């Protein structure tokens, strides 16, 4: 009889130990997932008036804080962005928006002003201009001065739907500088320290090139809907 009781206690202890171990592993895994994804803030960047692609009713918003002079932003746009569009934007799950960052000074400002001016003139032409301007970024000597009015005209002139005379007038008059300044305020408000910075709703992704972390953040947000 004593042996049976001892065996029963042993089984109970082992069972409790296994349950505790499973719970601990789940907690560790969840914490690791959150850590890989990044930091969750108390709100997400507003995208009203920002260049945006995807279904306006898409349940999840992904925002890139980017700089046209930033080599990493160009690399992100050529590698991660197409995957994101294919997996989530084209399927109606995500809408994607771009917010200008001026970490590289006057050239960043000029590029952002030009992009905002194109967007104001013809929103449908914005993303082609956006892509084409990034493509002009030198693959070497990233610090060279390549963002000029002449380069902007060259890029815009190759694309349909952009009136270069109107674009030049908008740049010269700084007519869309308020939009650029609004972006700068968002960069400060969300304490953006590097480009690209990627946010999935309220979550700021730790490593913008970790596509699995981006996917996890999107999938988690979709599950919470």
PDB file of C-alpha atoms in Angstrom:
ATOM      1  CA  UNK A   1       0.000   0.000   0.000  1.00  0.00           C
ATOM      2  CA  UNK A   2       2.836   2.356   0.894  1.00  0.00           C
ATOM      3  CA  UNK A   3       4.519   1.636  -2.413  1.00  0.00           C
ATOM      4  CA  UNK A   4       1.323   2.563  -4.287  1.00  0.00           C
ATOM      5  CA  UNK A   5       1.034   5.853  -2.398  1.00  0.00           C
ATOM      6  CA  UNK A   6       4.685   6.650  -3.045  1.00  0.00           C
ATOM      7  CA  UNK A   7       4.277   5.866  -6.735  1.00  0.00           C
ATOM      8  CA  UNK A   8       1.188   8.075  -6.908  1.00  0.00           C
ATOM      9  CA  UNK A   9       3.001  11.000  -5.244  1.00  0.00           C
ATOM     10  CA  UNK A  10       5.926  10.537  -7.595  1.00  0.00           C
ATOM     11  CA  UNK A  11       3.617  10.657 -10.647  1.00  0.00           C
ATOM     12  CA  UNK A  12       1.900  13.806  -9.302  1.00  0.00           C
ATOM     13  CA  UNK A  13       5.231  15.521  -8.696  1.00  0.00           C
ATOM     14  CA  UNK A  14       6.509  14.624 -12.170  1.00  0.00           C
ATOM     15  CA  UNK A  15       3.243  15.795 -13.764  1.00  0.00           C
ATOM     16  CA  UNK A  16       3.350  19.119 -11.919  1.00  0.00           C
ATOM     17  CA  UNK A  17       6.979  19.550 -12.906  1.00  0.00           C
ATOM     18  CA  UNK A  18       6.201  18.908 -16.584  1.00  0.00           C
ATOM     19  CA  UNK A  19       3.256  21.323 -16.506  1.00  0.00           C
ATOM     20  CA  UNK A  20       5.432  24.024 -14.932  1.00  0.00           C
ATOM     21  CA  UNK A  21       8.151  23.383 -17.508  1.00  0.00           C
ATOM     22  CA  UNK A  22       5.676  23.693 -20.398  1.00  0.00           C
ATOM     23  CA  UNK A  23       4.268  26.952 -18.993  1.00  0.00           C
ATOM     24  CA  UNK A  24       7.790  28.338 -18.563  1.00  0.00           C
ATOM     25  CA  UNK A  25       8.718  27.430 -22.130  1.00  0.00           C
ATOM     26  CA  UNK A  26       5.566  29.088 -23.465  1.00  0.00           C
ATOM     27  CA  UNK A  27       6.306  32.278 -21.523  1.00  0.00           C
ATOM     28  CA  UNK A  28       9.938  32.301 -22.673  1.00  0.00           C
ATOM     29  CA  UNK A  29       8.886  31.733 -26.269  1.00  0.00           C
ATOM     30  CA  UNK A  30       6.315  34.527 -26.122  1.00  0.00           C
ATOM     31  CA  UNK A  31       8.828  36.912 -24.597  1.00  0.00           C
ATOM     32  CA  UNK A  32      11.368  35.960 -27.242  1.00  0.00           C
ATOM     33  CA  UNK A  33       8.821  36.556 -30.008  1.00  0.00           C
ATOM     34  CA  UNK A  34       7.916  39.987 -28.605  1.00  0.00           C
ATOM     35  CA  UNK A  35      11.603  40.836 -28.296  1.00  0.00           C
ATOM     36  CA  UNK A  36      12.294  39.809 -31.879  1.00  0.00           C
ATOM     37  CA  UNK A  37       9.394  41.871 -33.109  1.00  0.00           C
ATOM     38  CA  UNK A  38      10.435  45.016 -31.297  1.00  0.00           C
ATOM     39  CA  UNK A  39       8.830  47.613 -29.053  1.00  0.00           C
ATOM     40  CA  UNK A  40       5.104  48.158 -28.723  1.00  0.00           C
ATOM     41  CA  UNK A  41       4.115  51.818 -28.367  1.00  0.00           C
ATOM     42  CA  UNK A  42       0.824  53.273 -27.180  1.00  0.00           C
ATOM     43  CA  UNK A  43      -0.238  54.321 -30.686  1.00  0.00           C
ATOM     44  CA  UNK A  44       0.613  53.994 -34.357  1.00  0.00           C
ATOM     45  CA  UNK A  45       1.682  56.751 -36.761  1.00  0.00           C
ATOM     46  CA  UNK A  46      -1.265  58.552 -38.384  1.00  0.00           C
ATOM     47  CA  UNK A  47      -1.270  58.075 -42.161  1.00  0.00           C
ATOM     48  CA  UNK A  48      -3.923  60.577 -43.208  1.00  0.00           C
ATOM     49  CA  UNK A  49      -2.521  62.452 -46.205  1.00  0.00           C
ATOM     50  CA  UNK A  50       0.484  60.138 -46.474  1.00  0.00           C
ATOM     51  CA  UNK A  51       1.326  58.186 -49.653  1.00  0.00           C
ATOM     52  CA  UNK A  52      -0.332  54.813 -49.101  1.00  0.00           C
ATOM     53  CA  UNK A  53      -0.832  51.651 -51.125  1.00  0.00           C
ATOM     54  CA  UNK A  54      -3.230  48.822 -50.452  1.00  0.00           C
ATOM     55  CA  UNK A  55      -6.857  48.502 -49.511  1.00  0.00           C
ATOM     56  CA  UNK A  56      -7.905  51.524 -47.441  1.00  0.00           C
ATOM     57  CA  UNK A  57      -9.939  49.125 -45.291  1.00  0.00           C
ATOM     58  CA  UNK A  58      -7.012  46.752 -44.711  1.00  0.00           C
ATOM     59  CA  UNK A  59      -6.979  45.827 -41.010  1.00  0.00           C
ATOM     60  CA  UNK A  60      -3.216  46.279 -40.475  1.00  0.00           C
ATOM     61  CA  UNK A  61      -1.049  49.304 -41.234  1.00  0.00           C
ATOM     62  CA  UNK A  62       2.667  49.077 -41.961  1.00  0.00           C
ATOM     63  CA  UNK A  63       4.642  52.326 -41.997  1.00  0.00           C
ATOM     64  CA  UNK A  64       8.172  52.905 -43.224  1.00  0.00           C
ATOM     65  CA  UNK A  65      10.099  55.893 -41.926  1.00  0.00           C
ATOM     66  CA  UNK A  66      12.621  56.293 -44.747  1.00  0.00           C
ATOM     67  CA  UNK A  67      15.152  58.639 -46.319  1.00  0.00           C
ATOM     68  CA  UNK A  68      15.800  58.798 -50.065  1.00  0.00           C
ATOM     69  CA  UNK A  69      19.520  59.250 -49.300  1.00  0.00           C
ATOM     70  CA  UNK A  70      19.662  56.170 -47.061  1.00  0.00           C
ATOM     71  CA  UNK A  71      21.383  53.083 -48.598  1.00  0.00           C
ATOM     72  CA  UNK A  72      19.602  50.744 -46.190  1.00  0.00           C
ATOM     73  CA  UNK A  73      16.243  52.181 -47.252  1.00  0.00           C
ATOM     74  CA  UNK A  74      17.083  51.438 -50.870  1.00  0.00           C
ATOM     75  CA  UNK A  75      18.088  47.868 -49.932  1.00  0.00           C
ATOM     76  CA  UNK A  76      14.908  47.400 -47.882  1.00  0.00           C
ATOM     77  CA  UNK A  77      12.804  48.611 -50.798  1.00  0.00           C
ATOM     78  CA  UNK A  78      14.467  46.140 -53.149  1.00  0.00           C
ATOM     79  CA  UNK A  79      14.347  43.091 -50.861  1.00  0.00           C
ATOM     80  CA  UNK A  80      11.746  43.229 -48.077  1.00  0.00           C
ATOM     81  CA  UNK A  81       9.164  45.539 -49.628  1.00  0.00           C
ATOM     82  CA  UNK A  82       8.291  43.278 -52.616  1.00  0.00           C
ATOM     83  CA  UNK A  83       7.709  40.351 -50.235  1.00  0.00           C
ATOM     84  CA  UNK A  84       5.500  42.482 -48.033  1.00  0.00           C
ATOM     85  CA  UNK A  85       3.415  43.645 -50.991  1.00  0.00           C
ATOM     86  CA  UNK A  86       3.037  40.136 -52.382  1.00  0.00           C
ATOM     87  CA  UNK A  87       2.174  38.486 -49.057  1.00  0.00           C
ATOM     88  CA  UNK A  88       0.018  41.111 -47.410  1.00  0.00           C
ATOM     89  CA  UNK A  89      -0.727  44.258 -49.450  1.00  0.00           C
ATOM     90  CA  UNK A  90      -1.961  42.505 -52.586  1.00  0.00           C
ATOM     91  CA  UNK A  91      -4.060  40.173 -50.434  1.00  0.00           C
ATOM     92  CA  UNK A  92      -5.881  43.071 -48.779  1.00  0.00           C
ATOM     93  CA  UNK A  93      -4.516  42.448 -45.281  1.00  0.00           C
ATOM     94  CA  UNK A  94      -2.111  45.400 -45.074  1.00  0.00           C
ATOM     95  CA  UNK A  95      -1.944  48.990 -46.217  1.00  0.00           C
ATOM     96  CA  UNK A  96       1.558  50.452 -46.494  1.00  0.00           C
ATOM     97  CA  UNK A  97       2.575  54.067 -46.007  1.00  0.00           C
ATOM     98  CA  UNK A  98       5.844  56.011 -46.315  1.00  0.00           C
ATOM     99  CA  UNK A  99       6.930  58.861 -44.028  1.00  0.00           C
ATOM    100  CA  UNK A 100       9.920  61.018 -44.971  1.00  0.00           C
ATOM    101  CA  UNK A 101      12.986  61.276 -42.757  1.00  0.00           C
ATOM    102  CA  UNK A 102      15.580  64.007 -43.276  1.00  0.00           C
ATOM    103  CA  UNK A 103      18.645  62.450 -41.659  1.00  0.00           C
ATOM    104  CA  UNK A 104      20.888  63.450 -44.590  1.00  0.00           C
ATOM    105  CA  UNK A 105      20.136  67.148 -44.594  1.00  0.00           C
ATOM    106  CA  UNK A 106      19.363  69.311 -47.607  1.00  0.00           C
ATOM    107  CA  UNK A 107      19.339  66.506 -50.160  1.00  0.00           C
ATOM    108  CA  UNK A 108      16.904  64.490 -48.071  1.00  0.00           C
ATOM    109  CA  UNK A 109      14.711  67.567 -47.792  1.00  0.00           C
ATOM    110  CA  UNK A 110      14.802  68.239 -51.545  1.00  0.00           C
ATOM    111  CA  UNK A 111      13.975  64.622 -52.383  1.00  0.00           C
ATOM    112  CA  UNK A 112      11.123  64.596 -49.863  1.00  0.00           C
ATOM    113  CA  UNK A 113       9.772  67.905 -51.130  1.00  0.00           C
ATOM    114  CA  UNK A 114       9.854  66.611 -54.702  1.00  0.00           C
ATOM    115  CA  UNK A 115       8.113  63.375 -53.713  1.00  0.00           C
ATOM    116  CA  UNK A 116       5.419  65.235 -51.785  1.00  0.00           C
ATOM    117  CA  UNK A 117       4.935  67.562 -54.759  1.00  0.00           C
ATOM    118  CA  UNK A 118       4.504  64.596 -57.111  1.00  0.00           C
ATOM    119  CA  UNK A 119       2.039  63.044 -54.681  1.00  0.00           C
ATOM    120  CA  UNK A 120       0.010  66.267 -54.514  1.00  0.00           C
ATOM    121  CA  UNK A 121       0.004  66.584 -58.311  1.00  0.00           C
ATOM    122  CA  UNK A 122      -0.813  62.940 -59.091  1.00  0.00           C
ATOM    123  CA  UNK A 123      -1.041  60.338 -56.302  1.00  0.00           C
ATOM    124  CA  UNK A 124      -1.082  57.540 -58.874  1.00  0.00           C
ATOM    125  CA  UNK A 125       2.383  58.580 -60.085  1.00  0.00           C
ATOM    126  CA  UNK A 126       3.924  58.812 -56.616  1.00  0.00           C
ATOM    127  CA  UNK A 127       5.093  55.221 -56.126  1.00  0.00           C
ATOM    128  CA  UNK A 128       6.742  55.008 -59.540  1.00  0.00           C
ATOM    129  CA  UNK A 129       8.582  58.249 -58.779  1.00  0.00           C
ATOM    130  CA  UNK A 130       9.459  56.956 -55.305  1.00  0.00           C
ATOM    131  CA  UNK A 131      10.928  53.761 -56.743  1.00  0.00           C
ATOM    132  CA  UNK A 132      12.733  55.533 -59.593  1.00  0.00           C
ATOM    133  CA  UNK A 133      14.328  58.112 -57.290  1.00  0.00           C
ATOM    134  CA  UNK A 134      15.659  55.408 -54.970  1.00  0.00           C
ATOM    135  CA  UNK A 135      17.045  53.596 -58.016  1.00  0.00           C
ATOM    136  CA  UNK A 136      19.166  56.672 -58.812  1.00  0.00           C
ATOM    137  CA  UNK A 137      20.950  56.387 -55.483  1.00  0.00           C
ATOM    138  CA  UNK A 138      24.610  55.459 -56.179  1.00  0.00           C
ATOM    139  CA  UNK A 139      25.561  51.916 -55.244  1.00  0.00           C
ATOM    140  CA  UNK A 140      28.906  53.284 -54.030  1.00  0.00           C
ATOM    141  CA  UNK A 141      29.970  56.648 -52.588  1.00  0.00           C
ATOM    142  CA  UNK A 142      26.679  57.127 -50.782  1.00  0.00           C
ATOM    143  CA  UNK A 143      27.787  60.523 -49.511  1.00  0.00           C
ATOM    144  CA  UNK A 144      28.079  62.034 -52.977  1.00  0.00           C
ATOM    145  CA  UNK A 145      25.663  64.854 -53.785  1.00  0.00           C
ATOM    146  CA  UNK A 146      23.283  63.250 -56.248  1.00  0.00           C
ATOM    147  CA  UNK A 147      19.860  64.638 -55.282  1.00  0.00           C
ATOM    148  CA  UNK A 148      19.556  67.746 -57.424  1.00  0.00           C
ATOM    149  CA  UNK A 149      16.737  69.541 -59.197  1.00  0.00           C
ATOM    150  CA  UNK A 150      18.220  68.313 -62.463  1.00  0.00           C
ATOM    151  CA  UNK A 151      18.168  64.701 -61.295  1.00  0.00           C
ATOM    152  CA  UNK A 152      14.582  65.066 -60.063  1.00  0.00           C
ATOM    153  CA  UNK A 153      13.543  66.468 -63.445  1.00  0.00           C
ATOM    154  CA  UNK A 154      15.346  63.638 -65.207  1.00  0.00           C
ATOM    155  CA  UNK A 155      13.528  61.024 -63.131  1.00  0.00           C
ATOM    156  CA  UNK A 156      10.129  62.706 -63.384  1.00  0.00           C
ATOM    157  CA  UNK A 157      10.530  63.249 -67.110  1.00  0.00           C
ATOM    158  CA  UNK A 158      10.806  59.509 -67.699  1.00  0.00           C
ATOM    159  CA  UNK A 159       7.491  58.798 -65.985  1.00  0.00           C
ATOM    160  CA  UNK A 160       3.970  59.323 -67.214  1.00  0.00           C
ATOM    161  CA  UNK A 161       1.490  61.420 -65.292  1.00  0.00           C
ATOM    162  CA  UNK A 162       3.948  64.020 -63.991  1.00  0.00           C
ATOM    163  CA  UNK A 163       3.988  67.601 -65.290  1.00  0.00           C
ATOM    164  CA  UNK A 164       7.612  68.631 -64.739  1.00  0.00           C
ATOM    165  CA  UNK A 165       6.803  72.343 -65.087  1.00  0.00           C
ATOM    166  CA  UNK A 166       4.287  72.088 -62.249  1.00  0.00           C
ATOM    167  CA  UNK A 167       6.736  69.977 -60.264  1.00  0.00           C
ATOM    168  CA  UNK A 168       9.490  72.566 -60.613  1.00  0.00           C
ATOM    169  CA  UNK A 169       7.113  75.363 -59.628  1.00  0.00           C
ATOM    170  CA  UNK A 170       6.052  73.422 -56.530  1.00  0.00           C
ATOM    171  CA  UNK A 171       9.675  72.803 -55.531  1.00  0.00           C
ATOM    172  CA  UNK A 172      10.689  76.418 -56.081  1.00  0.00           C
ATOM    173  CA  UNK A 173       7.751  77.711 -54.048  1.00  0.00           C
ATOM    174  CA  UNK A 174       8.118  75.049 -51.323  1.00  0.00           C
ATOM    175  CA  UNK A 175       4.380  74.546 -51.651  1.00  0.00           C
ATOM    176  CA  UNK A 176       4.458  71.112 -49.997  1.00  0.00           C
ATOM    177  CA  UNK A 177       6.959  71.933 -47.266  1.00  0.00           C
ATOM    178  CA  UNK A 178       4.195  71.707 -44.673  1.00  0.00           C
ATOM    179  CA  UNK A 179       3.841  68.009 -45.558  1.00  0.00           C
ATOM    180  CA  UNK A 180       7.585  67.491 -45.157  1.00  0.00           C
ATOM    181  CA  UNK A 181       7.499  69.295 -41.813  1.00  0.00           C
ATOM    182  CA  UNK A 182       4.557  67.144 -40.700  1.00  0.00           C
ATOM    183  CA  UNK A 183       6.684  64.066 -41.363  1.00  0.00           C
ATOM    184  CA  UNK A 184       9.570  65.530 -39.373  1.00  0.00           C
ATOM    185  CA  UNK A 185       7.223  66.049 -36.441  1.00  0.00           C
ATOM    186  CA  UNK A 186       6.226  62.372 -36.631  1.00  0.00           C
ATOM    187  CA  UNK A 187       9.893  61.332 -36.713  1.00  0.00           C
ATOM    188  CA  UNK A 188      10.392  63.268 -33.470  1.00  0.00           C
ATOM    189  CA  UNK A 189       7.151  62.077 -31.896  1.00  0.00           C
ATOM    190  CA  UNK A 190       7.941  58.415 -32.519  1.00  0.00           C
ATOM    191  CA  UNK A 191      11.621  58.846 -31.643  1.00  0.00           C
ATOM    192  CA  UNK A 192      12.855  57.391 -34.925  1.00  0.00           C
ATOM    193  CA  UNK A 193      16.596  56.783 -34.567  1.00  0.00           C
ATOM    194  CA  UNK A 194      17.456  54.942 -37.770  1.00  0.00           C
ATOM    195  CA  UNK A 195      16.264  54.407 -41.311  1.00  0.00           C
ATOM    196  CA  UNK A 196      14.449  52.458 -42.345  1.00  0.00           C
ATOM    197  CA  UNK A 197      12.270  52.182 -39.268  1.00  0.00           C
ATOM    198  CA  UNK A 198       9.310  49.870 -39.783  1.00  0.00           C
ATOM    199  CA  UNK A 199       6.154  49.936 -37.693  1.00  0.00           C
ATOM    200  CA  UNK A 200       3.349  47.366 -37.787  1.00  0.00           C
ATOM    201  CA  UNK A 201       0.408  49.145 -36.185  1.00  0.00           C
ATOM    202  CA  UNK A 202       1.851  50.135 -32.776  1.00  0.00           C
ATOM    203  CA  UNK A 203       4.883  47.812 -32.944  1.00  0.00           C
ATOM    204  CA  UNK A 204       8.277  49.226 -33.956  1.00  0.00           C
ATOM    205  CA  UNK A 205      10.245  46.340 -35.484  1.00  0.00           C
ATOM    206  CA  UNK A 206      13.684  45.855 -33.935  1.00  0.00           C
ATOM    207  CA  UNK A 207      15.401  44.708 -37.142  1.00  0.00           C
ATOM    208  CA  UNK A 208      13.726  46.070 -40.317  1.00  0.00           C
ATOM    209  CA  UNK A 209      15.406  43.343 -42.395  1.00  0.00           C
ATOM    210  CA  UNK A 210      13.983  40.529 -40.258  1.00  0.00           C
ATOM    211  CA  UNK A 211      11.027  39.682 -42.458  1.00  0.00           C
ATOM    212  CA  UNK A 212       9.905  36.885 -40.148  1.00  0.00           C
ATOM    213  CA  UNK A 213       9.556  39.412 -37.317  1.00  0.00           C
ATOM    214  CA  UNK A 214       7.511  41.671 -39.596  1.00  0.00           C
ATOM    215  CA  UNK A 215       5.305  38.734 -40.591  1.00  0.00           C
ATOM    216  CA  UNK A 216       4.857  37.677 -36.974  1.00  0.00           C
ATOM    217  CA  UNK A 217       3.818  41.200 -35.981  1.00  0.00           C
ATOM    218  CA  UNK A 218       1.316  41.370 -38.846  1.00  0.00           C
ATOM    219  CA  UNK A 219      -0.075  37.899 -38.151  1.00  0.00           C
ATOM    220  CA  UNK A 220      -0.418  38.687 -34.440  1.00  0.00           C
ATOM    221  CA  UNK A 221      -2.242  41.910 -35.272  1.00  0.00           C
ATOM    222  CA  UNK A 222      -4.577  40.055 -37.624  1.00  0.00           C
ATOM    223  CA  UNK A 223      -5.339  37.475 -34.941  1.00  0.00           C
ATOM    224  CA  UNK A 224      -6.303  40.244 -32.520  1.00  0.00           C
ATOM    225  CA  UNK A 225      -8.858  41.709 -34.943  1.00  0.00           C
TER     226      UNK A 225
END
